[in-house]
Amino acid sequence: MHIKLPLKPNDLKNRSSAFGTLNWFTKVLSVDESIIKPEQEFFTAPFEKNRMNDFYIVDRDAFFNPATRSRIVYFILSRVKYQVINNVSKFGINRLVNSGIYKAAFPLHDCKFRRQSEDPSCPNERYLLYREWAHPRSIYKKQPLDLIRKYYGEKIGIYFAWLGYYTQMLLLAAVVGVACFLYGYLNQDNCTWSKEVCHPDIGGKIIMCPQCDRLCPFWKLNITCESSKKLCIFDSFGTLVFAVFMGVWVTLFLEFWKRRQAELEYEWDTVELQQEEQARPEYEARCTHVVINEITQEEERIPFTAWGKCIRITLCASAVFFWILLIIASVIGIIVYRLSVFIVFSAKLPKNINGTDPIQKYLTPQTATSITASIISFIIIMILNTIYEKVAIMITNFELPRTQTDYENSLTMKMFLFQFVNYYSSCFYIAFFKGKFVGYPGDPVYWLGKYRNEECDPGGCLLELTTQLTIIMGGKAIWNNIQEVLLPWIMNLIGRFHRVSGSEKITPRWEQDYHLQPMGKLGLFYEYLEMIIQFGFVTLFVASFPLAPLLALVNNILEIRVDAWKLTTQFRRLVPEKAQDIGAWQPIMQGIAILAVVTNAMIIAFTSDMIPRLVYYWSFSVPPYGDHTSYTMEGYINNTLSIFKVADFKNKSKGNPYSDLGNHTTCRYRDFRYPPGHPQEYKHNIYYWHVIAAKLAFIIVMEHVIYSVKFFISYAIPDVSKRTKSKIQREKYLTQKLLHENHLKDMTKNMGVIAERMIEAVDNNLRPKSE
C-alpha cells in the first residue's frame, strides 16, 4: 500500500503564520492547543517490514494510527476471496454487503460525541471534533485540519481545507460586492432615465406597443417605474468595476489555493500519491484479457481490448449527450411556458397605476412571468438531478475506470456537464437570448411558428436575470440545508426505536454506529458539486448580482459547520482514503474562471443598458445627433424607444382593441429603428450601429485586459511556494541519507560479523598445524 510512516522528527522550521503581527487575533480564531495538540511533523518514507528498525517507533501499538489501520483492514477485506464457482472468483466485502450476506461494513467511531469517554484507551477524537469543530459556538474558529485528517483521512481533510479557503477568499469578494451594491443604491436617486420612466409627463404619456398578439393591450411606460428603480441599483458603474474585480479575484483564489494545496501535500505525505494508488477491486475482478506490456515485455491482465474500450467510451458519451439534450428540451419547455403564460398575465393584470394598490406597482406581467417560470425551472432542476444521478453512476460503472481517482474524476465530469446545463441554461437564456431576436411590432419573430418571442422590460433583462439568480441560489441553499440537516436527523431518530439491543442498558458501539446514516458510495461528491455550482453562480453571472458573493459567504460559513455536524454526529465513520488534491474539480473551476470573463463582459454589453447609455451620453445627447448643449442623460428614454404606426399592425399581431388608453395612432417599442414615413422606415438607424460597435469594442477590450491580468498573475504566482519546494527537497535528501546510512551500518555490522567468523574459522584450521 506504500503507506508513508515516520523515520525521524522533522528538524525544519514550522511554516510562518500569515497573521504573525496579530498573534492575539490568531489566538482567538485558532483552536486551543491545550485541547487539540498540534501534530508533530516527521520525515516519512514508505513502510517496509524488513526495515522496521529504520522507522521512528515510540509505541509499537500506536505506530499505525486508527485511520491507517482502517485503510489497511479495508484494503484486505475488499480483495479477500470467499468463493470460487466455475473458475470464477468472488471476492470483496462490498460484494457481500450488496448481496445481503452482511448488513454493513464500516469503521467505528471511537466514542460518544457529546461527552468525553472515561476509558483511557479511547482517544476521544470524535468528542474533540464535535466540541471544537462541529459545535455552533466554534463557528468563528479555524478548522482543526490535522485532527480531521487524522480521524477521517486525507480525502475529507482536503475537502474541508478547500472549503475553508474558498470561504476566506469570499470575504474579500463579498466586501467589494456590498460596496458596489451600496454605490448603486445610494446613487439611484441620480438615475435620470429612471426618473423619466416614472415621470407622469414623460413615462406616463408614452404608450407602448402590445407585447403579445391579440390579447395584450397597449400600456403606459410608467407601470415599469418600480422595476426601473431597482434596475438602477444593479445596472450601474459599480457593476462594471465589480465584474472586472471578480475576473481578477477568481484567478487569485485558484493560484493561492494551488500553493495551499501543495503545502498540504507535503504536510500530509501525499506528494507521490498517484504512483502509489492501486486498482479498484471491481476493475481487478474484470481483468480477463492477457496482453504483453510494451515496457516490461511481461504478461498483464486488462478488462477489455482497445476495441472494447472504444465501444464503451462511445456508448457512455452518447448517453451523456442524450441527457444533456433532454435538459435542453426541458429549457425549451420553460421558454414555451413563459411565452404562453405571459399572454394570460398581460390580459389579466392591470395596465395602469391607480396609486392605491401596491400589487399593481410591483406585479407586472413581466415580473409575474419571471417569478413563476423561475420557480418551475427550479423544481424541474431538482427532479432531473435525482434521475440523472443514478444514470451517471450506471454509465461510469459500465466505463470501468482503473483506480478510485479515475472513477471519481470520470463521474465528476459527467455529473458536472449535466448540472452545468441544468442549473445555468435558464440564466444563459435570459442573459443572452431573451429579447434579442424579437423583430418589431409590424414583423415579430415567432418560436416554432406559433409563439411570439419574449421582450425585455424597457430597462432590459438584467433585473429578470437577478431575480432568476436569487431564486435558484436561495432555493438551492435552503433545499440543500434541509436535506443535509433534517433528513439524516429524522432517519437516525427512527433508527433509535428499532435497535436490536434496545432492552440493554449499554448499547455496543457497533450497534450505535450501525443505526447512523451511511455516507453513500459517492462520499463527498455532492458536497463538492454543491459548492462548484455555487462557485459558478458567484463568477459567471456576478455582473447582474453583486450580492452573490455575500450570500455564498453566509451559506458557506453555515455549510462548513453543518457538514462537520453531519459527519461527527449523524453519519457512520467513513473508510479513510488518501487524496492528493481536489481532483477533477480543479480544472472545472479553471474552466469556469475563463468562461466567467466572457459571460460577464457579454452581460454588461448585451443584457444591461450601460453601453447604450454611454453612447447616448457621449455621442447622441449633443450635436450633431442631439439637441442638448452639454453632455446629459436627459431625453435618453425618448431616444431609445422607436415609433410604430398602429395602422401598420398585421391582423395577427394587432393588440387588444378594448383598451382604456384612448385612441392613438402610434405606439413605442424598445429598439433603434427609423420611424414610419422615413425612407428606410423600420430599418435599424445610426444609433443602433453605434451601439453595436461600442458593445463589440467593449467586449474585446474587457476580455483582453482581464485575460492579460489573469495570465500575468498565473505566471507571477508559482503553484508551489519556494519554501514548500525546499521542504520537499530537504525531506528527500534527509530520507535518502538516513536510509543509506542505516543500510551502511547494517552492511558494516554484517561484514564485521562475517569477518569475525572467517578469522575464527581460519584460526581453527591453522591451530592443529602449529601445534
PDB file of N, CA and C in Angstrom, residues 153-163 257 261 264-265 268 528 579-582:
ATOM      1  N   GLY A 153      -9.182  10.857   7.458  1.00  0.00           N
ATOM      2  CA  GLY A 153      -8.342  10.617   6.297  1.00  0.00           C
ATOM      3  C   GLY A 153      -8.133  11.881   5.475  1.00  0.00           C
ATOM      4  N   GLU A 154      -7.180  11.787   4.536  1.00  0.00           N
ATOM      5  CA  GLU A 154      -6.780  12.962   3.749  1.00  0.00           C
ATOM      6  C   GLU A 154      -7.874  13.440   2.803  1.00  0.00           C
ATOM      7  N   LYS A 155      -8.709  12.526   2.333  1.00  0.00           N
ATOM      8  CA  LYS A 155      -9.712  12.914   1.341  1.00  0.00           C
ATOM      9  C   LYS A 155     -10.729  13.895   1.923  1.00  0.00           C
ATOM     10  N   ILE A 156     -11.207  13.621   3.114  1.00  0.00           N
ATOM     11  CA  ILE A 156     -12.141  14.531   3.771  1.00  0.00           C
ATOM     12  C   ILE A 156     -11.402  15.767   4.258  1.00  0.00           C
ATOM     13  N   GLY A 157     -10.167  15.584   4.712  1.00  0.00           N
ATOM     14  CA  GLY A 157      -9.372  16.722   5.167  1.00  0.00           C
ATOM     15  C   GLY A 157      -9.158  17.751   4.072  1.00  0.00           C
ATOM     16  N   ILE A 158      -8.851  17.293   2.838  1.00  0.00           N
ATOM     17  CA  ILE A 158      -8.585  18.221   1.736  1.00  0.00           C
ATOM     18  C   ILE A 158      -9.869  18.935   1.312  1.00  0.00           C
ATOM     19  N   TYR A 159     -11.019  18.279   1.466  1.00  0.00           N
ATOM     20  CA  TYR A 159     -12.288  18.936   1.137  1.00  0.00           C
ATOM     21  C   TYR A 159     -12.544  20.111   2.075  1.00  0.00           C
ATOM     22  N   PHE A 160     -12.391  19.876   3.375  1.00  0.00           N
ATOM     23  CA  PHE A 160     -12.656  20.953   4.324  1.00  0.00           C
ATOM     24  C   PHE A 160     -11.582  22.033   4.254  1.00  0.00           C
ATOM     25  N   ALA A 161     -10.356  21.655   3.898  1.00  0.00           N
ATOM     26  CA  ALA A 161      -9.314  22.675   3.699  1.00  0.00           C
ATOM     27  C   ALA A 161      -9.680  23.573   2.524  1.00  0.00           C
ATOM     28  N   TRP A 162     -10.154  22.970   1.433  1.00  0.00           N
ATOM     29  CA  TRP A 162     -10.550  23.755   0.248  1.00  0.00           C
ATOM     30  C   TRP A 162     -11.772  24.618   0.544  1.00  0.00           C
ATOM     31  N   LEU A 163     -12.771  24.044   1.209  1.00  0.00           N
ATOM     32  CA  LEU A 163     -13.989  24.806   1.508  1.00  0.00           C
ATOM     33  C   LEU A 163     -13.682  25.970   2.440  1.00  0.00           C
ATOM     34  N   TRP A 257      -4.825  28.911  -3.932  1.00  0.00           N
ATOM     35  CA  TRP A 257      -5.255  27.590  -3.477  1.00  0.00           C
ATOM     36  C   TRP A 257      -4.252  26.514  -3.909  1.00  0.00           C
ATOM     37  N   GLN A 261      -2.601  24.003  -1.427  1.00  0.00           N
ATOM     38  CA  GLN A 261      -2.733  22.573  -1.679  1.00  0.00           C
ATOM     39  C   GLN A 261      -1.372  21.885  -1.693  1.00  0.00           C
ATOM     40  N   LEU A 264      -0.278  21.325   1.834  1.00  0.00           N
ATOM     41  CA  LEU A 264      -0.962  20.194   2.452  1.00  0.00           C
ATOM     42  C   LEU A 264      -0.431  18.866   1.914  1.00  0.00           C
ATOM     43  N   GLU A 265      -0.073  18.826   0.627  1.00  0.00           N
ATOM     44  CA  GLU A 265       0.514  17.608   0.061  1.00  0.00           C
ATOM     45  C   GLU A 265       1.796  17.236   0.804  1.00  0.00           C
ATOM     46  N   TRP A 268       0.871  16.316   4.603  1.00  0.00           N
ATOM     47  CA  TRP A 268       0.078  15.100   4.764  1.00  0.00           C
ATOM     48  C   TRP A 268       0.634  13.915   3.964  1.00  0.00           C
ATOM     49  N   TYR A 528     -18.912  18.663  -2.905  1.00  0.00           N
ATOM     50  CA  TYR A 528     -18.133  19.408  -3.895  1.00  0.00           C
ATOM     51  C   TYR A 528     -19.041  20.005  -4.968  1.00  0.00           C
ATOM     52  N   ALA A 579      -5.897  11.319  -0.601  1.00  0.00           N
ATOM     53  CA  ALA A 579      -6.224  12.215  -1.716  1.00  0.00           C
ATOM     54  C   ALA A 579      -5.126  13.258  -1.828  1.00  0.00           C
ATOM     55  N   GLN A 580      -4.626  13.438  -3.033  1.00  0.00           N
ATOM     56  CA  GLN A 580      -3.548  14.406  -3.256  1.00  0.00           C
ATOM     57  C   GLN A 580      -4.081  15.813  -3.455  1.00  0.00           C
ATOM     58  N   ASP A 581      -5.257  15.922  -4.074  1.00  0.00           N
ATOM     59  CA  ASP A 581      -5.840  17.230  -4.383  1.00  0.00           C
ATOM     60  C   ASP A 581      -7.347  17.072  -4.465  1.00  0.00           C
ATOM     61  N   ILE A 582      -8.021  18.082  -4.993  1.00  0.00           N
ATOM     62  CA  ILE A 582      -9.482  18.027  -5.091  1.00  0.00           C
ATOM     63  C   ILE A 582      -9.941  17.385  -6.405  1.00  0.00           C
TER      64      ILE A 582
END
